[in-house]
PDB file of C-alpha atoms in Angstrom:
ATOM      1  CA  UNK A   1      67.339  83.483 -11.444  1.00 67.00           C
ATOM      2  CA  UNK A   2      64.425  81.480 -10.905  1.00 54.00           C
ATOM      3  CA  UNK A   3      60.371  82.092 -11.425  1.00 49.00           C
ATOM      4  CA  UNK A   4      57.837  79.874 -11.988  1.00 36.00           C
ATOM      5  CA  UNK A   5      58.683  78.887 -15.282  1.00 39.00           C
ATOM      6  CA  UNK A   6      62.499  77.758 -14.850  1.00 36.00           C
ATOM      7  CA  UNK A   7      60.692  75.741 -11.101  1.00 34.00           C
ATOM      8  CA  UNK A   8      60.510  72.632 -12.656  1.00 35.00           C
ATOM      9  CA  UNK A   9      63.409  72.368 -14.364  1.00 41.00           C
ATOM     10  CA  UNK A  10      66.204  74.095 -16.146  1.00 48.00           C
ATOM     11  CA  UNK A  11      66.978  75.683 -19.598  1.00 47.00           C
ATOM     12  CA  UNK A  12      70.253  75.828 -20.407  1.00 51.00           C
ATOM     13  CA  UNK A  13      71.923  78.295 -23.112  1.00 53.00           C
ATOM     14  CA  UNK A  14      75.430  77.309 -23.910  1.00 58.00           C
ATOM     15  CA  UNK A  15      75.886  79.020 -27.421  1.00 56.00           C
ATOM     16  CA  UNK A  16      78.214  80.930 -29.725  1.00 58.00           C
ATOM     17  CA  UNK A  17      76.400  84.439 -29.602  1.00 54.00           C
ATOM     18  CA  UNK A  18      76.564  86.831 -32.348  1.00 48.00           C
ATOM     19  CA  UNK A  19      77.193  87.135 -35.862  1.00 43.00           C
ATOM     20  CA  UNK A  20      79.886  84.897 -37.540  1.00 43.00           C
ATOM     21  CA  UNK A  21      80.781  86.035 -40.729  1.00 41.00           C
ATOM     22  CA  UNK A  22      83.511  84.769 -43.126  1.00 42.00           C
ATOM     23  CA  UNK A  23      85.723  88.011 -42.262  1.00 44.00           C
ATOM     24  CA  UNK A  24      85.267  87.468 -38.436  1.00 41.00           C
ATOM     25  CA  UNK A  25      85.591  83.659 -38.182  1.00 46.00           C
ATOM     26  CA  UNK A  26      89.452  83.626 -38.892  1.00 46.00           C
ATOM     27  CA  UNK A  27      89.658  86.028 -36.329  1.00 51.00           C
ATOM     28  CA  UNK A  28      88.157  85.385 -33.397  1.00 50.00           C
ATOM     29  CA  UNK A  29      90.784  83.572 -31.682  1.00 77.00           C
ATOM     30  CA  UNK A  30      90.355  84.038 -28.152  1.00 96.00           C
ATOM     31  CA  UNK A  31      87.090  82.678 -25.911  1.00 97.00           C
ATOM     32  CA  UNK A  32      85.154  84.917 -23.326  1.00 98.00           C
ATOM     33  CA  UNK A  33      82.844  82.361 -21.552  1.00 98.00           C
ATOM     34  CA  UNK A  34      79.664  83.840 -20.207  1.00 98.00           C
ATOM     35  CA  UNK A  35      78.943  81.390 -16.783  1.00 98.00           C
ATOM     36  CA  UNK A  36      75.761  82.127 -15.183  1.00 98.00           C
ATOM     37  CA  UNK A  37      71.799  81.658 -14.689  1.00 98.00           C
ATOM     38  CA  UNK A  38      68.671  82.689 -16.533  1.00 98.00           C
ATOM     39  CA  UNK A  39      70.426  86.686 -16.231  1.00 98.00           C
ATOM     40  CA  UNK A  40      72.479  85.141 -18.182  1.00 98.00           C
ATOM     41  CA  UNK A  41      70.646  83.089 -20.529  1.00 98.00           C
ATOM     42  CA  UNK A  42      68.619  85.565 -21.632  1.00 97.00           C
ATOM     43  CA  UNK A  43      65.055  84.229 -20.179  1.00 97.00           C
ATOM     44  CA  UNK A  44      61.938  85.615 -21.777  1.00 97.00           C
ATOM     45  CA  UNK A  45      63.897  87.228 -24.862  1.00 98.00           C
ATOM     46  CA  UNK A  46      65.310  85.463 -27.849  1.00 97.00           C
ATOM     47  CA  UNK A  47      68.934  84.512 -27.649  1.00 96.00           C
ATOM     48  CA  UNK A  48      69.977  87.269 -29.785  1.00 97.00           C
ATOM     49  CA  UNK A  49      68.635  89.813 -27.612  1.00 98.00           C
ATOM     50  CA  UNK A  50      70.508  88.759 -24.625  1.00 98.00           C
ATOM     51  CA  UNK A  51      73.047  90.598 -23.005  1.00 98.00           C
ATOM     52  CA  UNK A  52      75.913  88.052 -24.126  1.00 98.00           C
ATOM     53  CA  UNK A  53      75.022  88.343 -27.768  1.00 98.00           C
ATOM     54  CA  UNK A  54      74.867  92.138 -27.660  1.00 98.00           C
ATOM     55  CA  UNK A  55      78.315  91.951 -26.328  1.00 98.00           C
ATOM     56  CA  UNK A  56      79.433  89.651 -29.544  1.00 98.00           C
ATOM     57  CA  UNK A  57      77.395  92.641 -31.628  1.00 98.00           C
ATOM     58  CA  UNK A  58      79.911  95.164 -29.890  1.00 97.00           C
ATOM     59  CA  UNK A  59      82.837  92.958 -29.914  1.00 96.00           C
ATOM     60  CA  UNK A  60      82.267  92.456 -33.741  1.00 95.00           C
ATOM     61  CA  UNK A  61      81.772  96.156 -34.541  1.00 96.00           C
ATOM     62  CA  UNK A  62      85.018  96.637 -33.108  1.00 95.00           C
ATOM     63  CA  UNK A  63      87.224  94.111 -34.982  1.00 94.00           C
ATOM     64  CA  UNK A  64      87.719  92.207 -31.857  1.00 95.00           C
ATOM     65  CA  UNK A  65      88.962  88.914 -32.471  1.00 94.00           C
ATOM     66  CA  UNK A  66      86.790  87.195 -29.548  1.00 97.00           C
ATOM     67  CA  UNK A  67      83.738  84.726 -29.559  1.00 96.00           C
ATOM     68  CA  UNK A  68      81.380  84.599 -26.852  1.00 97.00           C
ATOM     69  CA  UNK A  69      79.761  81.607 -25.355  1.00 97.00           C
ATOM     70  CA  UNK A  70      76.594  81.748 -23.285  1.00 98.00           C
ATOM     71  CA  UNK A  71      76.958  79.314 -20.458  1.00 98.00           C
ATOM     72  CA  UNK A  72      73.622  80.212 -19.072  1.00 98.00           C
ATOM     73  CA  UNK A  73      71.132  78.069 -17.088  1.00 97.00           C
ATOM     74  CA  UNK A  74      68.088  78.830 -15.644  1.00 97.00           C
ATOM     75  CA  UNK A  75      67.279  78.340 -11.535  1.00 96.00           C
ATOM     76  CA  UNK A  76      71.334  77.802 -11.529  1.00 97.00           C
ATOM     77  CA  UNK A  77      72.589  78.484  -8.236  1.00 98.00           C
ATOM     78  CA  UNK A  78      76.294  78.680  -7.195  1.00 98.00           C
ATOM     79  CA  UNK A  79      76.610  74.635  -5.869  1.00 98.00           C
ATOM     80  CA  UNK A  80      74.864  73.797  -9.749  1.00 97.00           C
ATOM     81  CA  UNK A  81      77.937  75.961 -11.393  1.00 98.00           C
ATOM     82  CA  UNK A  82      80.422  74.608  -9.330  1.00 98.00           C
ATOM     83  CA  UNK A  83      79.271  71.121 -10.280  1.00 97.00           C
ATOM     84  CA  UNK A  84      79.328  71.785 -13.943  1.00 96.00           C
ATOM     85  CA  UNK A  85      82.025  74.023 -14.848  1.00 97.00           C
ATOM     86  CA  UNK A  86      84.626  71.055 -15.282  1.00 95.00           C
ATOM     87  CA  UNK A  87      82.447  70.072 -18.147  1.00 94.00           C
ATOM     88  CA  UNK A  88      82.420  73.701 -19.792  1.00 94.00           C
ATOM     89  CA  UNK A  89      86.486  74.051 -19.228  1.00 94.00           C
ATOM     90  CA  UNK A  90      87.380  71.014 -21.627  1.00 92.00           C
ATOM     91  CA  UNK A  91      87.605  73.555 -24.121  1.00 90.00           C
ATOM     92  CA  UNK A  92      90.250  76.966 -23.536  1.00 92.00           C
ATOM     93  CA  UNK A  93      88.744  80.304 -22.169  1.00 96.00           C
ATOM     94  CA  UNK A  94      90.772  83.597 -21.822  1.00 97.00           C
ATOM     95  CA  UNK A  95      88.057  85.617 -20.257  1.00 98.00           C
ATOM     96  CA  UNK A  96      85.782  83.964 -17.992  1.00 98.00           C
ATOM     97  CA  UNK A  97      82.669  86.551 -16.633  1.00 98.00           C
ATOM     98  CA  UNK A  98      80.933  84.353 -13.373  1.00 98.00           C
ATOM     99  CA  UNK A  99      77.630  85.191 -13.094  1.00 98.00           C
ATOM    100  CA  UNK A 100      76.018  83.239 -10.250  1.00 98.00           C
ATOM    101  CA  UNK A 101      74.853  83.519  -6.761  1.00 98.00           C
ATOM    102  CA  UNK A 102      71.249  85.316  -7.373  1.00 97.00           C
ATOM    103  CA  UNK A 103      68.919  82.163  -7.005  1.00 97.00           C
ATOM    104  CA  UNK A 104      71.389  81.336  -3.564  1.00 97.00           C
ATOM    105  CA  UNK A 105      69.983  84.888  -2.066  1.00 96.00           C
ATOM    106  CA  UNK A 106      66.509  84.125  -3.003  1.00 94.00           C
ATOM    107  CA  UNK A 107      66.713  80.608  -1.527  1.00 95.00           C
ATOM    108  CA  UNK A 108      68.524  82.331   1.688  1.00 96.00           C
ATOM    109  CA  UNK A 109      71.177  79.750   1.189  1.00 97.00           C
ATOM    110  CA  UNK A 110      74.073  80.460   4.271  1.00 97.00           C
ATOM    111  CA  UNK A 111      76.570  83.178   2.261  1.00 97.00           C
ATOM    112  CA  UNK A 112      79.550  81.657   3.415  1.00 98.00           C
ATOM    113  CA  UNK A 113      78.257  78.638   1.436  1.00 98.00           C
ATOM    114  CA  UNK A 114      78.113  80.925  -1.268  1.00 98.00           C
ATOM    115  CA  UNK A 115      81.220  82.456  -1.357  1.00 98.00           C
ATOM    116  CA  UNK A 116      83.025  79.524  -1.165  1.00 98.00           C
ATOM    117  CA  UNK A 117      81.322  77.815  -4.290  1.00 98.00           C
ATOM    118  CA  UNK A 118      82.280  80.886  -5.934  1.00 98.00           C
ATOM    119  CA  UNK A 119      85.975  80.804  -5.058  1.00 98.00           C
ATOM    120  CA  UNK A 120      86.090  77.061  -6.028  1.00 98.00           C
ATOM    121  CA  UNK A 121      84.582  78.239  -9.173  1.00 98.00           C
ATOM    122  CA  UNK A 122      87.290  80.351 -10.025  1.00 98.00           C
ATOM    123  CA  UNK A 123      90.027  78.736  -8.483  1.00 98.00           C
ATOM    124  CA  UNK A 124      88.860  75.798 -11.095  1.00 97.00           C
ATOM    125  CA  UNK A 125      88.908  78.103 -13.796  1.00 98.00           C
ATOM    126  CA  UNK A 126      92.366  79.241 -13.019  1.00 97.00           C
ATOM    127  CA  UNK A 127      93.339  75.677 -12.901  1.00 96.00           C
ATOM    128  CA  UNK A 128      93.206  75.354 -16.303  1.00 95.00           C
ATOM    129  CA  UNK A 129      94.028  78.292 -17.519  1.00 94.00           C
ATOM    130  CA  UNK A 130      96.280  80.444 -15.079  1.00 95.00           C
ATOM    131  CA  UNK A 131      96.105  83.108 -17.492  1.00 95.00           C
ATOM    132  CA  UNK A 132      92.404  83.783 -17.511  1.00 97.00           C
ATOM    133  CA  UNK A 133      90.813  87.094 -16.873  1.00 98.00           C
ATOM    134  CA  UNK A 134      87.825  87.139 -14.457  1.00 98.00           C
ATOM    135  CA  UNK A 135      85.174  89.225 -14.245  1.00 98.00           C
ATOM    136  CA  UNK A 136      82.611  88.760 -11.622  1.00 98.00           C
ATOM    137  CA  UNK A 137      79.143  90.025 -11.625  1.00 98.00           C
ATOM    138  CA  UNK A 138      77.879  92.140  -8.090  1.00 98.00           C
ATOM    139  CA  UNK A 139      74.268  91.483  -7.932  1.00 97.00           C
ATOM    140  CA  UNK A 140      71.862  92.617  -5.052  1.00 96.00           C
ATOM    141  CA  UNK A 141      68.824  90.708  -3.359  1.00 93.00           C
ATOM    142  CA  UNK A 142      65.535  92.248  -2.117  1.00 89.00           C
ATOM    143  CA  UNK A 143      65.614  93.437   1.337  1.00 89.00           C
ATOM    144  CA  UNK A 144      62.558  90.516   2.267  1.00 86.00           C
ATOM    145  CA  UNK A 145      65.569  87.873   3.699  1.00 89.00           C
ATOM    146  CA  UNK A 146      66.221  90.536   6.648  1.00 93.00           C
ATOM    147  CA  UNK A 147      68.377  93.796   6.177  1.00 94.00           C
ATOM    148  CA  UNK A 148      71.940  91.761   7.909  1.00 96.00           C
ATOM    149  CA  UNK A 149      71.341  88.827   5.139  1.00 97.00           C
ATOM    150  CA  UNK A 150      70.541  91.414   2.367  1.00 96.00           C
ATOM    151  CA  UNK A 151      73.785  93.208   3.269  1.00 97.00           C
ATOM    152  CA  UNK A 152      76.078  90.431   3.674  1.00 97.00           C
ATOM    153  CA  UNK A 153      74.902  88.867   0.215  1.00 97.00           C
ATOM    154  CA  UNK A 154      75.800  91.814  -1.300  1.00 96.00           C
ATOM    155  CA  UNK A 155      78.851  92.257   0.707  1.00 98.00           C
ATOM    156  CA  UNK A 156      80.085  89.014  -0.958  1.00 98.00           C
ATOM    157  CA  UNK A 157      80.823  90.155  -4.278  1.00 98.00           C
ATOM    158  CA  UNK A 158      83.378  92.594  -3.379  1.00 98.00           C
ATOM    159  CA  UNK A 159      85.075  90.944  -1.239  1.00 98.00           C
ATOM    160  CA  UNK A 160      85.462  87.764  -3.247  1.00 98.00           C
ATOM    161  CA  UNK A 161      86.518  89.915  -5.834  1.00 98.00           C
ATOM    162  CA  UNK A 162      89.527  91.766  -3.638  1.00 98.00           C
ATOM    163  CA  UNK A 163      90.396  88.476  -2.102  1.00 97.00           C
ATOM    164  CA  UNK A 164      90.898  87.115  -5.825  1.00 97.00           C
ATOM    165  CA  UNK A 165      92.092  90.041  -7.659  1.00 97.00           C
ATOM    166  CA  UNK A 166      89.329  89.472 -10.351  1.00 98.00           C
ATOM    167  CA  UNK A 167      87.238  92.601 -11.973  1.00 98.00           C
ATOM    168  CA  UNK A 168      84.005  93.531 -10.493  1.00 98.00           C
ATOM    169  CA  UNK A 169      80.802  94.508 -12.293  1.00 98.00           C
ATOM    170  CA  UNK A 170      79.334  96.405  -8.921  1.00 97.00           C
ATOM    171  CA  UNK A 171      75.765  95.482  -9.878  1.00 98.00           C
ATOM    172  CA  UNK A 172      74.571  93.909 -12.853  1.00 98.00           C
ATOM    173  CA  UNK A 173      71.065  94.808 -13.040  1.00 98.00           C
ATOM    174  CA  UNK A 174      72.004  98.558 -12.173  1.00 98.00           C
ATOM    175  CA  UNK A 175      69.686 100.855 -13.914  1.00 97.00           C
ATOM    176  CA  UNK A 176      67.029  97.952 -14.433  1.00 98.00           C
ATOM    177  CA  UNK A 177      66.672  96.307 -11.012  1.00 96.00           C
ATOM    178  CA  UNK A 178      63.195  98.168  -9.962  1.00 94.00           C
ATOM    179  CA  UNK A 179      62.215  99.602 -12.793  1.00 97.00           C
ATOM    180  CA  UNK A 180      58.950  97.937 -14.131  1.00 97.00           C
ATOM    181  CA  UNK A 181      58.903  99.151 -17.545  1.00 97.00           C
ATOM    182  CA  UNK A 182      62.453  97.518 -17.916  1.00 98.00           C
ATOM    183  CA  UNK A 183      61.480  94.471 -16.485  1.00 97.00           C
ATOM    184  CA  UNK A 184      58.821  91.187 -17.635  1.00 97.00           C
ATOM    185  CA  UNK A 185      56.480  90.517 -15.927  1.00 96.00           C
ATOM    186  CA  UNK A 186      58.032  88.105 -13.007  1.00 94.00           C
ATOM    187  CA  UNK A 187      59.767  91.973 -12.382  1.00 93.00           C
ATOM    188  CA  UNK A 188      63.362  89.761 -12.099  1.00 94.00           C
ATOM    189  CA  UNK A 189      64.372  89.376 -15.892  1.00 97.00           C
ATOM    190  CA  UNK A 190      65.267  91.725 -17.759  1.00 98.00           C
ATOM    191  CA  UNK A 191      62.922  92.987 -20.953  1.00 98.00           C
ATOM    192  CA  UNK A 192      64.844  93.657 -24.571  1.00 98.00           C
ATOM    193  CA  UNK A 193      65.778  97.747 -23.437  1.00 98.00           C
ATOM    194  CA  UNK A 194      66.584  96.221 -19.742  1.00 98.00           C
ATOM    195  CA  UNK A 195      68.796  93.767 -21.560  1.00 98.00           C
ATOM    196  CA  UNK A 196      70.695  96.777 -23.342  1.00 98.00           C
ATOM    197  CA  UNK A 197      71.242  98.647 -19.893  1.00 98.00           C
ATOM    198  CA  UNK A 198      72.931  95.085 -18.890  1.00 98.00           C
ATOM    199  CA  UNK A 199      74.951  94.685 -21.580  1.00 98.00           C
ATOM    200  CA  UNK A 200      76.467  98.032 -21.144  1.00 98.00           C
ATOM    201  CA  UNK A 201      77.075  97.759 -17.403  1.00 98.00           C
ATOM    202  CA  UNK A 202      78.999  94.335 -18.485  1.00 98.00           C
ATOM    203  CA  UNK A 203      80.756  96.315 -21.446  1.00 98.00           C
ATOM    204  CA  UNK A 204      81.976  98.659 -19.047  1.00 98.00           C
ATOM    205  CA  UNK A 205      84.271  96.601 -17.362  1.00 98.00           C
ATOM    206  CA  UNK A 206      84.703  93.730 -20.217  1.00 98.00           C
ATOM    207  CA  UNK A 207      86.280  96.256 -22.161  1.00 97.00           C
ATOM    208  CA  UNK A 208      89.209  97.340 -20.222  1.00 96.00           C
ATOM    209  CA  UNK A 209      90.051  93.081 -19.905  1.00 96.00           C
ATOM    210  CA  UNK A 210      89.922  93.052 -23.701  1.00 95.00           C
ATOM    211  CA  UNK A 211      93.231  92.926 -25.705  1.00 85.00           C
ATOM    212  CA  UNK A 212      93.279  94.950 -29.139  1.00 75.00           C
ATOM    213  CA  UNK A 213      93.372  92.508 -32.550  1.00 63.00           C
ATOM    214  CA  UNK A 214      96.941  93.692 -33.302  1.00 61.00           C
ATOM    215  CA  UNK A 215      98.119  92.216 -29.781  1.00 57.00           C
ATOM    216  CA  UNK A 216      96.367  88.901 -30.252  1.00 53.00           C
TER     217      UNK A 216
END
């Protein structure tokens, strides 16, 4: 998402998160690619602290043979991913979590628009690897675009989601979205304990998509 310090340009995250130890590097065969905007990138925390990385710390306590990458860029809206994910793709990824179409509701960019950049998006994805699992992230805009906008935004999410038979996070920011002392000081990105609440509404459904070490 954007604020006034992503306006001028963008900061881009694309990273192996976590800890890589001797024991876990052999391991980690499979790729889940993080794909999304400053939410994403973890703006206003360090990179450890961002939801992807906590992920990798869960992943890692687990014995999960997976890396993640954090494909996040700041003030990235959904025409920006689709534009760049060919570049991201040259390399494999078995789970592929889309994170994008925030910064399109705050701009009060048309949602069809939206929803199609976010089918191409996966359709590209699937492309190259028709075995990928998706996840895509709900999110929710502030009713200030007009209540019919605010609901159709959301609205998008789930049915993109049905229409592609890819898992749903409902809402990504649920259980930090409006809550100040969980939020910086824009009140958009999340703070380090706002970051945790993410992480576990991503772990939620990244969980069930992951496959156990002995069936990798």
């Amino acid at each position: 998402m954007e604020n006034s310090d992503t306006a001028g340009g963008k900061q881009e995250v694309a990273t192996e998160s976590g800890s890589q130890t001797e024991n876990t590097q052999h391991t980690q065969t499979k790729t889940i690619l993080f794909f999304g905007n400053s939410l994403t990138a973890g703006l206003g925390v360090e990179p450890d602290q961002a939801f992807p990385a906590l992920i990798q710390d869960r992943i890692d306590s687990l014995g999960l043979p997976y890396k993640v990458i954090n494909a996040g860029v700041s003030g990235e809206t959904t025409a920006g991913g689709k534009s760049r994910i060919n570049w991201l793709l040259k390399n494999p990824v078995d789970v592929f979590v889309l994170e994008l179409g925030a910064n399109d509701g705050l701009r009060g960019i048309d949602t069809e628009e939206t929803y199609k950049n976010l089918q191409t998006i996966m359709e590209k994805v699937r492309e190259k690897n028709p075995d990928v699992k998706i996840i895509l992230a709900g999110m929710q805009i502030p009713p200030n675009m007009g209540q019919k906008y605010t609901t159709r935004f959301q609205n998008i999410f789930t049915e993109l989601a049905e229409k592609e038979d890819v898992a749903l996070i409902p809402f990504l920011l649920e259980g930090v979205a409006g809550h100040p002392d969980l939020n910086q000081a824009d009140g958009i990105h999340p703070t380090v304990e706002g970051q945790k609440i993410v992480a576990e509404n991503v772990w939620e459904v990244l969980e069930n998509e992951l496959e156990p070490a002995e069936a990798l």
